[in-house]
Short mmCIF file of N, CA and C in Angstrom, two decimals:
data_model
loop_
_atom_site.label_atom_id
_atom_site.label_comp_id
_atom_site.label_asym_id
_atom_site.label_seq_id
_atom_site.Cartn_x
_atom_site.Cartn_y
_atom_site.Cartn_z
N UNK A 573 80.72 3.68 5.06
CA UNK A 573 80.13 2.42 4.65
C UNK A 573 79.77 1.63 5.89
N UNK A 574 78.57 0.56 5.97
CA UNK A 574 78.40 -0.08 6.50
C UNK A 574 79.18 -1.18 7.20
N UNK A 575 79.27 -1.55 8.45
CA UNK A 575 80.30 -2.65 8.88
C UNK A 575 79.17 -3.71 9.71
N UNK A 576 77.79 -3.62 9.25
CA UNK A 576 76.61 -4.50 10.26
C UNK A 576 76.69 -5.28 8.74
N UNK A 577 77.55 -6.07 7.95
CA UNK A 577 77.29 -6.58 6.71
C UNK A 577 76.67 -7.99 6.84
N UNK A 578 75.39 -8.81 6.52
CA UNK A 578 74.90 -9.84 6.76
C UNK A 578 74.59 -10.87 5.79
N UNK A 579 74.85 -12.17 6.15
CA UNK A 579 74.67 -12.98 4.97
C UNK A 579 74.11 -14.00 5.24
N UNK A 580 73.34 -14.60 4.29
CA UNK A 580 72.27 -15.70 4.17
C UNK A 580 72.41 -16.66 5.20
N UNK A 581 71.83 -17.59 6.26
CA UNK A 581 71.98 -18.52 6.83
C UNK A 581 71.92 -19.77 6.21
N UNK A 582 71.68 -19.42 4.90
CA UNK A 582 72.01 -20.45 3.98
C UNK A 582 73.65 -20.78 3.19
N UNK A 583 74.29 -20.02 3.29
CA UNK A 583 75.49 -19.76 3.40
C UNK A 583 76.67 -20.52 3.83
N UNK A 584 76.19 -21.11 4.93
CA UNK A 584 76.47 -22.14 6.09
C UNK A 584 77.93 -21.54 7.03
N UNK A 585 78.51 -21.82 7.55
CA UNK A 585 79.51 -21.21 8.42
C UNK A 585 80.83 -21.41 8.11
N UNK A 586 81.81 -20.58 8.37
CA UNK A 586 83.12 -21.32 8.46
C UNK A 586 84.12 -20.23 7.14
N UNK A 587 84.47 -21.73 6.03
CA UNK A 587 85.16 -20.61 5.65
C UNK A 587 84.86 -20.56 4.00
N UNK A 588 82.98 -20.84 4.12
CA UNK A 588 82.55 -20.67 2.84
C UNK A 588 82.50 -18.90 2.42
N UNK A 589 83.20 -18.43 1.33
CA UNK A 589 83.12 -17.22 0.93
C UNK A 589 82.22 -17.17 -0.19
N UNK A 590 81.11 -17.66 -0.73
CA UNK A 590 80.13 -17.54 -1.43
C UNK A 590 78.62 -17.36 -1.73
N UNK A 591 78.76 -16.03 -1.33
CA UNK A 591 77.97 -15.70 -1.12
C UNK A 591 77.30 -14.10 -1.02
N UNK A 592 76.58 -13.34 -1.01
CA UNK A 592 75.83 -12.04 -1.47
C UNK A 592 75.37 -11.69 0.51
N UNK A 593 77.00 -10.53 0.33
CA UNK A 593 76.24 -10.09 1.67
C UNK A 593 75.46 -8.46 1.46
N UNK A 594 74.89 -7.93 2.76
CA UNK A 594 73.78 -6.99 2.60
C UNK A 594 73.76 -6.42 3.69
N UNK A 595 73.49 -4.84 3.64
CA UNK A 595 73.66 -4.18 4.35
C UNK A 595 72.90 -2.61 4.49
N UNK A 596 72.22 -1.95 5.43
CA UNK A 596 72.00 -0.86 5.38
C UNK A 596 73.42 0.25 5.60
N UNK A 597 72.81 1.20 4.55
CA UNK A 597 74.16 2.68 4.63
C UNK A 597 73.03 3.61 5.03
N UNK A 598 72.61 4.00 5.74
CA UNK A 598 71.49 5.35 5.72
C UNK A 598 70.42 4.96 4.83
N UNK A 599 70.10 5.65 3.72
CA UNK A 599 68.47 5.80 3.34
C UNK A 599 68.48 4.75 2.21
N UNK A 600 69.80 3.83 1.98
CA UNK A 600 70.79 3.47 1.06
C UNK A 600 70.65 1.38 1.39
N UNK A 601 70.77 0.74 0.58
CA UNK A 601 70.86 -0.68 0.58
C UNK A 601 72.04 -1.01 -0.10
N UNK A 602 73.49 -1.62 0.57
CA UNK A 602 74.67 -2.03 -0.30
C UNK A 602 74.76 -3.17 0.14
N UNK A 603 74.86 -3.72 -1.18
CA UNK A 603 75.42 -5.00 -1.38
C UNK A 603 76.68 -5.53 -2.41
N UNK A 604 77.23 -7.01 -1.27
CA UNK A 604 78.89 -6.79 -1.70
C UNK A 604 78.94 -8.78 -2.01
N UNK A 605 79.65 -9.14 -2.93
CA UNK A 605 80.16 -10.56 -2.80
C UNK A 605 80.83 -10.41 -2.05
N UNK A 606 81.24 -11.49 -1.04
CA UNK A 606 81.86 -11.87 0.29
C UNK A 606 83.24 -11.79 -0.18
N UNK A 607 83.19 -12.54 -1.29
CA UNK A 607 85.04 -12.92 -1.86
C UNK A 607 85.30 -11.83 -2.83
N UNK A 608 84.94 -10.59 -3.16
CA UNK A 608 85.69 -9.55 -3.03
C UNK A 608 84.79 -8.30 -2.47
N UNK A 609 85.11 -8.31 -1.05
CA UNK A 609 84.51 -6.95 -0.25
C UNK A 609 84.44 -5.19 -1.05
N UNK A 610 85.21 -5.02 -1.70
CA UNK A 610 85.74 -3.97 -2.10
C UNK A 610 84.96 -2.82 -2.99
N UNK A 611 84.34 -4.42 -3.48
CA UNK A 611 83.60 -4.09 -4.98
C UNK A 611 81.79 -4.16 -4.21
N UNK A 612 81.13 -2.87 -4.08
CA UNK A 612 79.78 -2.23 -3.76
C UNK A 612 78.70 -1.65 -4.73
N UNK A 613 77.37 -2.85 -4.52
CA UNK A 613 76.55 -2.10 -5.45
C UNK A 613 75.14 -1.52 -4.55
N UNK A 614 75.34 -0.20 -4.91
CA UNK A 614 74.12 0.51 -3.97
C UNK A 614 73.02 1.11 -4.51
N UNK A 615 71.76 0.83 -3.88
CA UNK A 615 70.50 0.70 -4.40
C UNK A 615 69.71 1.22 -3.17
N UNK A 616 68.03 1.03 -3.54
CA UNK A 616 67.04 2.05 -2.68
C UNK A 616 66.24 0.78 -1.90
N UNK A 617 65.89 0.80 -0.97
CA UNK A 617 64.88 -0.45 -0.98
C UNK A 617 63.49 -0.76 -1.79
N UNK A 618 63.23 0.24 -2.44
CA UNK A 618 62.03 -0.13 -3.59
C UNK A 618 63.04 -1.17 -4.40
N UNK A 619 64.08 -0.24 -5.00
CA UNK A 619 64.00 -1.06 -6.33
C UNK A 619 65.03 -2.80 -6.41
N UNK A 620 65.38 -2.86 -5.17
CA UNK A 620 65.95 -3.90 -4.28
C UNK A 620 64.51 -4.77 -4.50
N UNK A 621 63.51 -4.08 -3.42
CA UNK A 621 62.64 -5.09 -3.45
C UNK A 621 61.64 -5.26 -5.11
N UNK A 622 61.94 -4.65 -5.85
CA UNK A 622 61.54 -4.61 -7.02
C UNK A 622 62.41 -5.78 -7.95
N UNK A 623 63.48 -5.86 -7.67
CA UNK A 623 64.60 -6.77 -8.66
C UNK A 623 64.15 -8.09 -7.99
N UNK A 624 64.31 -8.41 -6.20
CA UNK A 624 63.72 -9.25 -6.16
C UNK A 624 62.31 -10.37 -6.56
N UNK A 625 61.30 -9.21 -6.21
CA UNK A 625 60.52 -9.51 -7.35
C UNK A 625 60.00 -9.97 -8.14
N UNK A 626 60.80 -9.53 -9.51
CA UNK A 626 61.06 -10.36 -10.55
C UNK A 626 61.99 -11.31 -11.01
N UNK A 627 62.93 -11.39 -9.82
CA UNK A 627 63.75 -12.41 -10.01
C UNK A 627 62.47 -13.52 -9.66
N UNK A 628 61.60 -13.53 -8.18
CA UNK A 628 61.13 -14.34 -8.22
C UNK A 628 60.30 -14.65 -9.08
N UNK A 629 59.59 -13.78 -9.92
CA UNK A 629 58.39 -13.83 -10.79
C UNK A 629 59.15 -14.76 -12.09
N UNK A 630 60.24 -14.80 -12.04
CA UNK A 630 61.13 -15.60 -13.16
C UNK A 630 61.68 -16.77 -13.04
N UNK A 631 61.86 -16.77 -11.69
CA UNK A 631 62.12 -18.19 -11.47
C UNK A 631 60.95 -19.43 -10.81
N UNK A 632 59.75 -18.60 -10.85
CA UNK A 632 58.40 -19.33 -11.01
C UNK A 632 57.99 -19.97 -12.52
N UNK A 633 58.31 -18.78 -13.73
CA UNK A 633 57.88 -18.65 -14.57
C UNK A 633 58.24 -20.23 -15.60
N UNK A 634 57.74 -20.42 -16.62
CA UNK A 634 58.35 -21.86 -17.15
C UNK A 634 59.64 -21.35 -18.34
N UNK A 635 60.50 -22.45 -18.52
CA UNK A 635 61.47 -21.79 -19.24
C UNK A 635 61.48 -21.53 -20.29
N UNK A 636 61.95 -20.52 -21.26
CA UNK A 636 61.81 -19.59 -22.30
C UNK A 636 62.51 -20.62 -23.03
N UNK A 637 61.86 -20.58 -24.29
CA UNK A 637 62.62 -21.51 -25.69
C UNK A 637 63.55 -21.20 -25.71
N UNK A 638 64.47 -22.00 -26.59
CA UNK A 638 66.17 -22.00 -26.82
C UNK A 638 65.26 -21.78 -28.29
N UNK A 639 65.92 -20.31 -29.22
CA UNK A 639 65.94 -19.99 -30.23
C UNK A 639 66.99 -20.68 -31.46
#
């Protein structure tokens, strides 16, 4: 596993643990919450940059009715 693990400069310094760090493994993209290291979710950089994406395409989007 990766130990170059990096996190947002939005984040701010010190001894905020909240936050989505990121990392290359080989051909591989893992990412870990800060406040529990342990727990790894690993992905490709397409579909990384694919989730992003549409996260952004959604949080452009206007908000969906309350049914």
């Amino acid at each position: 596993m990766s130990d170059g693990w990096q996190k947002s400069t939005y984040s701010g310094n010190g001894d905020n643990n909240d936050c989505v760090e990121i990392a290359s493994a080989g051909d591989l993209i893992v990412l870990r919450e800060s406040d529990t290291p342990r727990t790894v979710v690993r992905t490709t950089p397409p579909a990384l940059g694919a989730l992003i994406r549409t996260l952004k395409r959604e949080a452009m989007a206007p908000p969906h009715p309350v049914p």
